[in-house]
Tab-separated table of C-alpha atoms in Angstrom:
chain	number	residue	atom	x	y	z
Y	703	MET	CA	22.434	-86.968	46.058
Y	704	LEU	CA	21.977	-88.834	42.784
Y	705	ARG	CA	18.393	-89.629	43.759
Y	706	THR	CA	17.749	-85.935	44.469
Y	707	PHE	CA	19.271	-84.958	41.133
Y	708	LEU	CA	17.176	-87.495	39.240
Y	709	GLY	CA	14.089	-86.283	41.073
Y	710	LEU	CA	14.786	-82.723	40.011
Y	711	VAL	CA	15.272	-83.861	36.422
Y	712	VAL	CA	11.914	-85.650	36.483
Y	713	VAL	CA	10.180	-82.583	37.955
Y	714	ALA	CA	11.782	-80.309	35.357
Y	715	ALA	CA	10.729	-82.666	32.580
Y	716	LEU	CA	7.174	-82.729	33.883
Y	717	VAL	CA	7.047	-78.936	34.123
Y	718	PHE	CA	8.466	-78.536	30.621
Y	719	GLY	CA	6.177	-81.203	29.189
Y	720	THR	CA	3.101	-79.650	30.792
Y	721	ALA	CA	4.141	-76.209	29.568
Y	722	TYR	CA	4.648	-77.572	26.055
Y	723	LEU	CA	1.102	-78.930	25.978
Y	724	LEU	CA	-0.232	-75.587	27.207
Y	725	THR	CA	1.534	-73.339	24.650
Y	726	PRO	CA	-1.649	-72.794	22.591
Y	727	TYR	CA	-3.383	-71.365	25.661
Y	728	SER	CA	-0.836	-69.907	28.092
Y	729	GLY	CA	1.609	-67.054	27.775
Y	730	VAL	CA	3.626	-68.318	30.749
Y	731	ALA	CA	3.880	-71.765	29.142
Y	732	ARG	CA	5.098	-70.176	25.903
Y	733	ALA	CA	7.745	-68.183	27.754
Y	734	ILE	CA	8.973	-71.349	29.501
Y	735	VAL	CA	9.140	-73.426	26.303
Y	736	TRP	CA	9.989	-70.831	23.641
Y	737	ILE	CA	12.153	-68.698	25.973
Y	738	GLU	CA	13.442	-65.545	24.234
Y	739	ALA	CA	11.728	-64.210	21.114
Y	740	ASP	CA	13.401	-65.094	17.818
Y	741	VAL	CA	12.760	-64.670	14.108
Y	742	GLU	CA	11.225	-68.125	13.781
Y	743	ASP	CA	8.340	-67.243	16.103
Y	744	TYR	CA	6.056	-66.573	13.140
Y	745	ARG	CA	6.013	-70.336	12.648
Y	746	ARG	CA	4.767	-70.877	16.220
Y	747	PHE	CA	1.896	-68.406	16.415
Y	748	PRO	CA	-1.334	-68.694	14.437
Y	749	ALA	CA	-1.703	-65.853	11.938
Y	750	ARG	CA	-4.271	-63.882	9.938
Y	751	PRO	CA	-3.490	-63.715	6.202
Y	752	ILE	CA	-2.973	-60.432	4.354
Y	753	GLU	CA	-3.527	-60.912	0.640
Y	754	ALA	CA	-1.457	-59.284	-2.069
Y	755	PRO	CA	-3.301	-57.667	-4.999
Y	756	ALA	CA	-3.748	-59.421	-8.329
Y	757	GLU	CA	-1.399	-56.942	-10.027
Y	758	PRO	CA	1.701	-56.281	-7.912
Y	759	PHE	CA	4.039	-53.318	-8.240
Y	760	ARG	CA	7.667	-54.119	-9.004
Y	761	PHE	CA	10.434	-51.577	-8.589
Y	762	ARG	CA	12.647	-50.935	-11.571
Y	763	ARG	CA	16.252	-52.055	-11.234
Y	764	ALA	CA	19.242	-49.788	-11.523
Y	765	PRO	CA	22.956	-50.668	-11.624
Y	766	THR	CA	24.490	-50.928	-8.172
Y	767	PRO	CA	26.738	-47.884	-7.672
Y	768	PRO	CA	30.385	-48.717	-6.931
Y	769	GLU	CA	30.042	-46.671	-3.730
Y	770	LEU	CA	27.982	-49.534	-2.302
Y	771	GLY	CA	30.919	-51.909	-2.415
Y	772	THR	CA	32.184	-50.795	0.977
Y	773	VAL	CA	30.901	-49.416	4.255
Y	774	THR	CA	32.656	-47.745	7.167
Y	775	VAL	CA	32.088	-49.503	10.486
Y	776	GLY	CA	33.788	-48.218	13.607
Y	777	GLY	CA	36.055	-46.045	11.511
Y	778	VAL	CA	37.214	-48.989	9.378
Y	779	GLY	CA	36.259	-49.626	5.758
Y	780	ARG	CA	34.605	-53.020	5.246
Y	781	ASP	CA	33.338	-54.895	2.219
Y	782	LEU	CA	29.580	-54.318	2.429
Y	783	GLY	CA	28.529	-57.830	1.425
Y	784	ARG	CA	30.927	-59.525	3.822
Y	785	PHE	CA	29.919	-57.190	6.617
Y	786	LEU	CA	26.225	-57.930	6.069
Y	787	GLY	CA	26.765	-61.675	5.923
Y	788	SER	CA	28.809	-61.645	9.117
Y	789	THR	CA	26.198	-59.764	11.165
Y	790	GLY	CA	23.289	-62.185	10.820
Y	791	THR	CA	21.699	-60.133	8.047
Y	792	THR	CA	19.151	-61.990	5.937
Y	793	ALA	CA	18.031	-59.134	3.639
Y	794	PHE	CA	19.443	-55.713	2.748
Y	795	ILE	CA	17.779	-53.386	0.229
Y	796	VAL	CA	18.609	-49.855	-0.895
Y	797	ILE	CA	16.052	-47.913	-2.940
Y	798	ARG	CA	16.608	-44.458	-4.393
Y	799	ASP	CA	13.673	-42.656	-5.974
Y	800	ASP	CA	11.773	-45.647	-7.392
Y	801	ALA	CA	14.740	-47.819	-8.336
Y	802	VAL	CA	16.386	-50.653	-6.424
Y	803	LEU	CA	20.122	-49.970	-6.233
Y	804	TYR	CA	21.017	-52.894	-3.996
Y	805	GLU	CA	19.105	-56.028	-3.055
Y	806	ARG	CA	20.914	-58.988	-1.563
Y	807	TYR	CA	20.038	-61.880	0.708
Y	808	PHE	CA	22.327	-63.694	3.111
Y	809	ASN	CA	22.624	-66.646	5.478
Y	810	GLY	CA	20.387	-68.930	3.456
Y	811	ASP	CA	17.542	-66.493	2.785
Y	812	THR	CA	16.201	-65.557	-0.641
Y	813	ARG	CA	13.880	-62.922	-2.047
Y	814	SER	CA	10.866	-65.063	-1.183
Y	815	SER	CA	11.936	-65.708	2.420
Y	816	ILE	CA	9.577	-64.452	5.106
Y	817	GLN	CA	10.982	-61.783	7.398
Y	818	THR	CA	9.241	-61.021	10.665
Y	819	SER	CA	8.891	-57.444	11.814
Y	820	PHE	CA	9.076	-57.392	15.592
Y	821	SER	CA	8.472	-53.712	16.480
Y	822	VAL	CA	8.634	-52.535	12.869
Y	823	ALA	CA	4.941	-53.493	13.031
Y	824	LYS	CA	4.341	-50.484	15.295
Y	825	SER	CA	5.177	-48.127	12.430
Y	826	TYR	CA	2.562	-49.856	10.261
Y	827	LEU	CA	0.112	-49.523	13.132
Y	828	SER	CA	0.983	-45.823	13.308
Y	829	ALA	CA	0.115	-45.469	9.621
Y	830	LEU	CA	-3.260	-47.115	10.234
Y	831	VAL	CA	-4.004	-44.686	13.076
Y	832	GLY	CA	-3.248	-41.798	10.721
Y	833	ILE	CA	-5.497	-43.234	8.017
Y	834	ALA	CA	-8.356	-43.910	10.439
Y	835	SER	CA	-8.026	-40.387	11.827
Y	836	ASP	CA	-8.193	-38.929	8.318
Y	837	GLU	CA	-11.333	-40.968	7.675
Y	838	GLY	CA	-12.948	-39.470	10.776
Y	839	LEU	CA	-13.099	-42.787	12.620
Y	840	LEU	CA	-11.055	-41.517	15.568
Y	841	ASN	CA	-9.243	-38.430	16.801
Y	842	LEU	CA	-5.845	-38.161	18.461
Y	843	ASP	CA	-7.327	-36.329	21.420
Y	844	ASP	CA	-9.994	-38.988	21.972
Y	845	PRO	CA	-9.814	-40.444	25.482
Y	846	ILE	CA	-9.181	-44.147	25.002
Y	847	THR	CA	-12.252	-44.802	27.143
Y	848	GLU	CA	-14.359	-43.350	24.349
Y	849	HIS	CA	-13.514	-46.516	22.445
Y	850	ILE	CA	-12.774	-48.875	25.367
Y	851	PRO	CA	-15.235	-47.762	28.071
Y	852	GLU	CA	-14.802	-50.913	30.170
Y	853	LEU	CA	-11.434	-49.572	31.358
Y	854	LEU	CA	-13.401	-47.106	33.503
Y	855	ASP	CA	-14.659	-49.989	35.625
Y	856	ARG	CA	-11.120	-50.485	36.927
Y	857	ASP	CA	-9.830	-46.921	37.127
Y	858	ARG	CA	-11.606	-43.680	36.215
Y	859	ARG	CA	-8.220	-42.141	35.417
Y	860	PHE	CA	-8.097	-44.069	32.148
Y	861	SER	CA	-10.338	-41.297	30.785
Y	862	ARG	CA	-7.331	-38.946	30.957
Y	863	ILE	CA	-5.261	-41.065	28.557
Y	864	THR	CA	-5.690	-40.130	24.907
Y	865	ILE	CA	-4.865	-41.975	21.715
Y	866	GLU	CA	-1.949	-39.566	21.241
Y	867	ASP	CA	-0.576	-40.486	24.658
Y	868	LEU	CA	-0.454	-44.123	23.571
Y	869	ILE	CA	1.233	-43.623	20.205
Y	870	SER	CA	3.786	-41.173	21.573
Y	871	MET	CA	4.754	-43.653	24.332
Y	872	ALA	CA	3.731	-41.262	27.104
Y	873	SER	CA	0.670	-43.068	28.451
Y	874	GLY	CA	1.713	-43.178	32.100
Y	875	LEU	CA	1.013	-46.915	32.215
Y	876	ARG	CA	3.265	-49.325	34.097
Y	877	TYR	CA	5.798	-51.236	32.047
Y	878	GLU	CA	8.646	-53.174	33.584
Y	879	GLU	CA	11.119	-54.958	31.357
Y	880	ASN	CA	11.757	-57.734	33.851
Y	881	SER	CA	12.635	-61.335	33.194
Y	882	LEU	CA	10.759	-64.301	31.777
Y	883	PRO	CA	8.186	-65.662	32.184
Y	884	TRP	CA	6.100	-63.109	34.115
Y	885	GLY	CA	7.557	-59.765	33.039
Y	886	ASP	CA	5.653	-57.252	30.942
Y	887	ASP	CA	7.890	-57.980	27.933
Y	888	ALA	CA	6.986	-61.665	28.089
Y	889	GLN	CA	3.302	-61.093	28.796
Y	890	THR	CA	2.737	-58.593	25.981
Y	891	TYR	CA	4.591	-60.873	23.575
Y	892	TYR	CA	3.391	-64.328	24.615
Y	893	SER	CA	-0.063	-63.910	26.153
Y	894	ALA	CA	-2.750	-66.058	24.525
Y	895	ASP	CA	-5.370	-63.331	25.111
Y	896	LEU	CA	-3.848	-59.910	24.548
Y	897	ARG	CA	-7.178	-58.094	24.751
Y	898	GLU	CA	-7.787	-59.474	28.230
Y	899	LEU	CA	-4.208	-58.617	29.192
Y	900	ALA	CA	-4.659	-55.009	28.026
Y	901	LEU	CA	-7.972	-54.662	29.841
Y	902	GLU	CA	-6.985	-56.295	33.135
Y	903	ASP	CA	-3.219	-55.864	33.586
Y	904	THR	CA	-2.665	-52.253	32.559
Y	905	GLU	CA	-1.959	-50.049	35.567
Y	906	ILE	CA	-1.660	-46.259	35.739
Y	907	VAL	CA	1.487	-45.162	37.577
Y	908	GLU	CA	1.718	-41.486	36.570
Y	909	PRO	CA	-0.267	-38.835	34.662
Y	910	PRO	CA	-0.174	-39.222	30.864
Y	911	GLY	CA	2.056	-36.959	28.819
Y	912	ARG	CA	4.576	-36.469	31.612
Y	913	ARG	CA	7.290	-38.919	30.512
Y	914	TRP	CA	8.295	-40.988	27.499
Y	915	HIS	CA	8.480	-44.668	28.375
Y	916	TYR	CA	8.564	-47.483	25.825
Y	917	ASN	CA	5.527	-49.616	26.563
Y	918	ASN	CA	4.092	-52.585	24.652
Y	919	TYR	CA	0.688	-52.274	26.309
Y	920	ASN	CA	0.129	-49.097	24.284
Y	921	PRO	CA	-0.138	-50.795	20.853
Y	922	LEU	CA	-2.422	-53.463	22.320
Y	923	LEU	CA	-4.880	-50.763	23.385
Y	924	ILE	CA	-4.561	-49.006	20.028
Y	925	GLY	CA	-5.316	-52.294	18.294
Y	926	MET	CA	-8.546	-52.563	20.251
Y	927	VAL	CA	-9.405	-48.951	19.377
Y	928	LEU	CA	-8.831	-49.649	15.673
Y	929	GLU	CA	-10.924	-52.817	15.732
Y	930	ARG	CA	-13.856	-50.957	17.214
Y	931	ALA	CA	-13.447	-47.794	15.144
Y	932	THR	CA	-13.127	-49.611	11.797
Y	933	GLY	CA	-15.351	-52.613	12.476
Y	934	GLN	CA	-12.733	-55.020	11.137
Y	935	SER	CA	-9.556	-56.761	12.174
Y	936	VAL	CA	-6.353	-54.753	12.050
Y	937	ALA	CA	-4.862	-57.143	9.477
Y	938	SER	CA	-7.924	-56.694	7.262
Y	939	TYR	CA	-7.691	-52.905	7.595
Y	940	LEU	CA	-3.984	-53.056	6.691
Y	941	GLN	CA	-4.760	-55.200	3.651
Y	942	GLU	CA	-7.417	-52.762	2.447
Y	943	LYS	CA	-5.648	-49.475	3.155
Y	944	VAL	CA	-1.953	-50.275	2.698
Y	945	TRP	CA	-0.954	-53.739	1.485
Y	946	GLN	CA	-3.083	-53.924	-1.647
Y	947	PRO	CA	-2.839	-50.231	-2.618
Y	948	LEU	CA	0.976	-50.539	-2.469
Y	949	GLY	CA	0.941	-53.465	-4.875
Y	950	ALA	CA	2.628	-55.941	-2.549
Y	951	GLU	CA	4.307	-58.729	-4.497
Y	952	PHE	CA	3.628	-61.384	-1.878
Y	953	ASP	CA	0.927	-62.322	0.597
Y	954	ALA	CA	1.771	-61.445	4.189
Y	955	SER	CA	0.358	-62.345	7.591
Y	956	TRP	CA	-0.026	-60.907	11.062
Y	957	SER	CA	0.626	-63.277	13.955
Y	958	LEU	CA	-2.239	-63.747	16.418
Y	959	ASP	CA	-2.185	-64.257	20.155
Y	960	SER	CA	-4.188	-67.502	19.751
Y	961	GLU	CA	-6.793	-69.110	17.537
Y	962	GLU	CA	-9.444	-68.589	20.210
Y	963	SER	CA	-8.740	-64.908	20.838
Y	964	GLY	CA	-7.825	-64.022	17.251
Y	965	PHE	CA	-6.147	-60.710	18.100
Y	966	GLU	CA	-3.116	-59.501	16.165
Y	967	LYS	CA	0.128	-59.161	18.086
Y	968	MET	CA	0.081	-55.395	17.781
Y	969	GLU	CA	3.518	-54.846	19.244
Y	970	SER	CA	5.114	-57.138	16.626
Y	971	GLY	CA	4.266	-60.063	14.390
Y	972	LEU	CA	3.841	-58.642	10.888
Y	973	ASN	CA	5.377	-61.222	8.558
Y	974	ALA	CA	6.284	-60.391	4.954
Y	975	ARG	CA	9.047	-60.256	2.366
Y	976	ALA	CA	11.685	-57.571	2.645
Y	977	ILE	CA	10.839	-55.962	-0.705
Y	978	ASP	CA	7.235	-55.426	0.395
Y	979	PHE	CA	8.262	-54.018	3.772
Y	980	ALA	CA	10.370	-51.470	1.890
Y	981	LYS	CA	7.312	-50.079	0.126
Y	982	LEU	CA	5.982	-48.373	3.264
Y	983	GLY	CA	9.343	-46.631	3.510
Y	984	VAL	CA	8.919	-45.332	-0.041
Y	985	VAL	CA	5.437	-44.061	0.794
Y	986	TYR	CA	6.785	-42.168	3.796
Y	987	ARG	CA	9.743	-40.864	1.802
Y	988	ASN	CA	7.188	-39.481	-0.678
Y	989	GLY	CA	5.171	-37.758	2.044
Y	990	GLY	CA	2.431	-40.410	2.034
Y	991	GLU	CA	1.983	-40.797	-1.731
Y	992	TRP	CA	2.307	-43.863	-3.909
Y	993	GLU	CA	2.147	-43.523	-7.680
Y	994	GLY	CA	0.206	-40.274	-7.431
Y	995	ARG	CA	-2.265	-41.577	-4.854
Y	996	GLU	CA	-2.289	-40.557	-1.212
Y	997	ILE	CA	-1.988	-43.678	0.931
Y	998	VAL	CA	-1.095	-42.065	4.261
Y	999	PRO	CA	-2.101	-38.421	4.862
Y	1000	ARG	CA	0.872	-36.088	4.305
Y	1001	SER	CA	0.115	-34.256	7.533
Y	1002	TRP	CA	0.304	-37.553	9.414
Y	1003	VAL	CA	3.619	-38.529	7.829
Y	1004	GLU	CA	5.122	-35.200	8.871
Y	1005	ARG	CA	3.676	-35.300	12.365
Y	1006	SER	CA	4.385	-38.948	13.129
Y	1007	THR	CA	8.025	-38.759	12.001
Y	1008	GLY	CA	8.793	-35.634	14.020
Y	1009	ALA	CA	9.854	-35.604	17.655
Y	1010	GLN	CA	6.951	-35.841	20.097
Y	1011	ALA	CA	7.254	-36.904	23.753
Y	1012	ASP	CA	10.960	-37.688	23.269
Y	1013	PRO	CA	13.496	-35.933	20.988
Y	1014	GLN	CA	14.266	-39.258	19.287
Y	1015	TYR	CA	10.736	-40.558	18.936
Y	1016	GLY	CA	7.596	-39.633	17.027
Y	1017	TYR	CA	4.438	-41.704	16.744
Y	1018	TRP	CA	6.018	-45.185	16.687
Y	1019	TRP	CA	8.868	-43.994	14.463
Y	1020	TRP	CA	12.431	-43.279	15.636
Y	1021	VAL	CA	13.632	-39.880	14.426
Y	1022	GLU	CA	17.057	-38.340	13.836
Y	1023	PRO	CA	18.185	-34.677	13.930
Y	1024	ASP	CA	19.040	-34.772	10.193
Y	1025	GLY	CA	15.421	-35.498	9.234
Y	1026	SER	CA	15.830	-39.221	8.629
Y	1027	PHE	CA	13.678	-41.674	10.556
Y	1028	SER	CA	13.281	-45.398	10.981
Y	1029	ALA	CA	11.058	-48.258	12.053
Y	1030	ARG	CA	12.995	-50.576	14.360
Y	1031	GLY	CA	12.460	-54.097	15.637
Y	1032	ASN	CA	14.174	-56.610	17.895
Y	1033	HIS	CA	17.213	-58.448	16.483
Y	1034	GLY	CA	17.990	-55.620	14.077
Y	1035	GLN	CA	14.938	-55.294	11.868
Y	1036	PHE	CA	14.996	-51.838	10.263
Y	1037	LEU	CA	13.156	-49.698	7.757
Y	1038	TYR	CA	15.219	-46.510	7.295
Y	1039	VAL	CA	14.000	-43.428	5.419
Y	1040	ASP	CA	16.103	-40.415	4.365
Y	1041	PRO	CA	13.748	-38.035	2.514
Y	1042	ALA	CA	16.472	-35.466	1.796
Y	1043	ARG	CA	18.424	-38.029	-0.247
Y	1044	SER	CA	15.304	-39.823	-1.525
Y	1045	LEU	CA	16.603	-43.042	0.047
Y	1046	VAL	CA	14.940	-46.027	1.692
Y	1047	MET	CA	16.832	-48.952	3.191
Y	1048	ALA	CA	15.496	-52.182	4.642
Y	1049	ARG	CA	17.576	-54.495	6.804
Y	1050	PHE	CA	16.351	-57.761	8.323
Y	1051	GLY	CA	18.297	-60.405	10.197
Y	1052	THR	CA	18.388	-63.192	12.739
Y	1053	THR	CA	20.365	-60.937	15.089
Y	1054	ASP	CA	21.530	-57.328	15.099
Y	1055	GLY	CA	25.122	-58.582	14.910
Y	1056	ASP	CA	26.182	-55.986	17.491
Y	1057	ALA	CA	26.161	-53.421	14.682
Y	1058	ASP	CA	25.189	-49.774	15.006
Y	1059	TRP	CA	22.709	-49.912	12.151
Y	1060	PRO	CA	21.652	-46.242	12.149
Y	1061	SER	CA	25.349	-45.370	11.654
Y	1062	VAL	CA	25.602	-47.946	8.862
Y	1063	PHE	CA	22.595	-46.445	7.089
Y	1064	ALA	CA	23.979	-42.936	7.515
Y	1065	ASP	CA	27.301	-44.036	6.036
Y	1066	VAL	CA	25.615	-45.678	3.045
Y	1067	ALA	CA	23.517	-42.551	2.505
Y	1068	ALA	CA	26.577	-40.302	2.669
Y	1069	ARG	CA	28.406	-42.495	0.128
Y	1070	LEU	CA	25.538	-42.136	-2.317
Y	1071	GLY	CA	25.610	-38.369	-1.932
Y	1072	PRO	CA	22.825	-35.788	-2.153
């Protein structure tokens, strides 16, 4: 029995060692070695830089209101700082109008610490679709095969799927959230060639527009559409249209599937500082404007943050009945916008801490009043 056990250990070590050597090239190998996604993944993937402008914008500071000393969680009042520190939070920012009311960092992070977005990146991708549409580079009702005609070689029904179907999460494409290392979650996160994955592994299972279903193949296809429509990488387009116009204080990056493929991880992988992430929230709170300049078309802001294929979902934004909306990512990454109260909140962390963050944001907003 001991010999059998030692043999199994040797086999496991060989499998793990081989997988480790293959991580630059294989999504399955990455899933075996890296296992579940975590906030340190930005260190593992190659990335495309996004440069900050020479003259950054800095929010003015305002005194922290005493109302932000506590928060109600599960019907119980808690000290806000202690609650944040105990839930794996690394950054928490509250901005009202154009002033920072609260900005604190926890669990070893500082203002200059890199936060990774996970699916918060989808909301940035949504903004880029709106900008490209306004520039006449694409239309929401374009069949995706108008931009990716090679999909027709596999299934003529791809011509029925529009750009809007993808960004509303109603594409009709298969997506199964099964386990590592072969599930769709793992493949769309870890694949070393996400373009090839999107072209060869997408499968139509129902007509588009029929049902909302969260699907990480959708942003991969949109990324390919944007590349071809704009003639540049998605990170470069973000730098030109959003990052530099917003006066980001720090350089950012967008993780890539691999050096060889060089395709941004569209479903996640935008890496930046919390204060710069918050700026997109301010733009959306202002209906697309930043310092008197339209960054994202107002019509797109209104449309993308209203319910579409699902009552709680717009175009890669989560929406609430009270008019607030949020970008959300794995492990509790949030960008929350309450236009009625002129509030933006950003929360990043190593874990969601089992907290109901939308309720936390709503409580903070209520404490600050109208």
